[in-house]
Amino acid sequence: LSVSSKNIQGPFDILPLHANFMTLVEDSPIVIRLGGQKQLTFKFPLSIILTLENKVNIYTYAQPQIDKKS
């Protein structure tokens, strides 16, 4: 349903049909909301989030710290 995080300009949300978008995220949680109360939270030292044609890709070089919430 959505992807949220924070970049150098501040917090942002990516919703369905979002415009194409690319940003760098440094050491900030990336929250993926799946619907209902389900969400996944990842934290990478450095990542690139790319939204292209209604798909979100997260690129990083490190293993994430995963916090699963139901």
Short mmCIF file of C-alpha atoms in Angstrom, two decimals:
data_model
loop_
_atom_site.label_atom_id
_atom_site.label_comp_id
_atom_site.label_asym_id
_atom_site.label_seq_id
_atom_site.Cartn_x
_atom_site.Cartn_y
_atom_site.Cartn_z
CA LEU A 1 0.00 0.00 0.00
CA SER A 2 2.83 2.43 0.74
CA VAL A 3 6.55 2.89 1.33
CA SER A 4 7.78 5.54 3.77
CA SER A 5 11.21 6.77 4.78
CA LYS A 6 13.32 9.91 5.17
CA ASN A 7 15.89 11.45 2.83
CA ILE A 8 18.02 14.59 3.12
CA GLN A 9 14.94 16.77 2.46
CA GLY A 10 12.78 15.08 5.08
CA PRO A 11 10.13 12.35 5.37
CA PHE A 12 8.36 11.03 2.28
CA ASP A 13 5.69 8.49 1.34
CA ILE A 14 5.31 6.55 -1.90
CA LEU A 15 1.70 5.62 -2.65
CA PRO A 16 0.15 3.69 -5.57
CA LEU A 17 0.48 5.51 -8.93
CA HIS A 18 3.29 7.70 -7.53
CA ALA A 19 5.32 9.67 -10.06
CA ASN A 20 8.68 8.22 -11.06
CA PHE A 21 11.04 8.98 -8.19
CA MET A 22 14.59 8.23 -7.07
CA THR A 23 16.20 9.10 -3.74
CA LEU A 24 19.10 8.21 -1.49
CA VAL A 25 18.27 7.03 2.05
CA GLU A 26 21.03 6.99 4.67
CA ASP A 27 20.55 5.03 7.91
CA SER A 28 16.80 5.72 8.13
CA PRO A 29 14.04 3.12 8.46
CA ILE A 30 12.17 2.15 5.30
CA VAL A 31 8.63 1.11 6.19
CA ILE A 32 6.59 -1.00 3.76
CA ARG A 33 2.87 -1.14 4.64
CA LEU A 34 1.23 -4.29 3.30
CA GLY A 35 -2.37 -3.70 4.38
CA GLY A 36 -4.28 -4.01 7.59
CA GLN A 37 -1.79 -3.79 10.44
CA LYS A 38 0.97 -5.64 8.54
CA GLN A 39 4.20 -3.84 7.79
CA LEU A 40 7.90 -4.52 7.29
CA THR A 41 10.63 -2.18 8.48
CA PHE A 42 14.14 -2.29 7.03
CA LYS A 43 17.16 -0.21 7.97
CA PHE A 44 20.22 -0.06 5.72
CA PRO A 45 23.34 2.07 6.15
CA LEU A 46 22.80 3.35 2.60
CA SER A 47 20.17 2.60 -0.04
CA ILE A 48 18.59 3.95 -3.20
CA ILE A 49 14.82 3.85 -3.60
CA LEU A 50 13.61 3.91 -7.18
CA THR A 51 9.95 4.19 -8.14
CA LEU A 52 9.37 3.52 -11.81
CA GLU A 53 6.09 2.67 -13.54
CA ASN A 54 4.25 1.99 -10.25
CA LYS A 55 6.94 -0.38 -8.90
CA VAL A 56 9.27 0.37 -5.98
CA ASN A 57 12.80 -1.05 -5.96
CA ILE A 58 15.26 -0.72 -3.08
CA TYR A 59 18.96 -1.09 -3.91
CA THR A 60 21.60 -1.55 -1.21
CA TYR A 61 24.87 -3.34 -0.58
CA ALA A 62 24.32 -4.45 3.03
CA GLN A 63 22.18 -6.92 4.95
CA PRO A 64 19.16 -5.17 6.51
CA GLN A 65 18.01 -5.18 10.09
CA ILE A 66 14.44 -6.49 9.75
CA ASP A 67 11.67 -5.70 12.21
CA LYS A 68 8.48 -7.63 11.29
CA LYS A 69 5.26 -6.28 12.73
CA SER A 70 1.88 -7.99 12.38
#
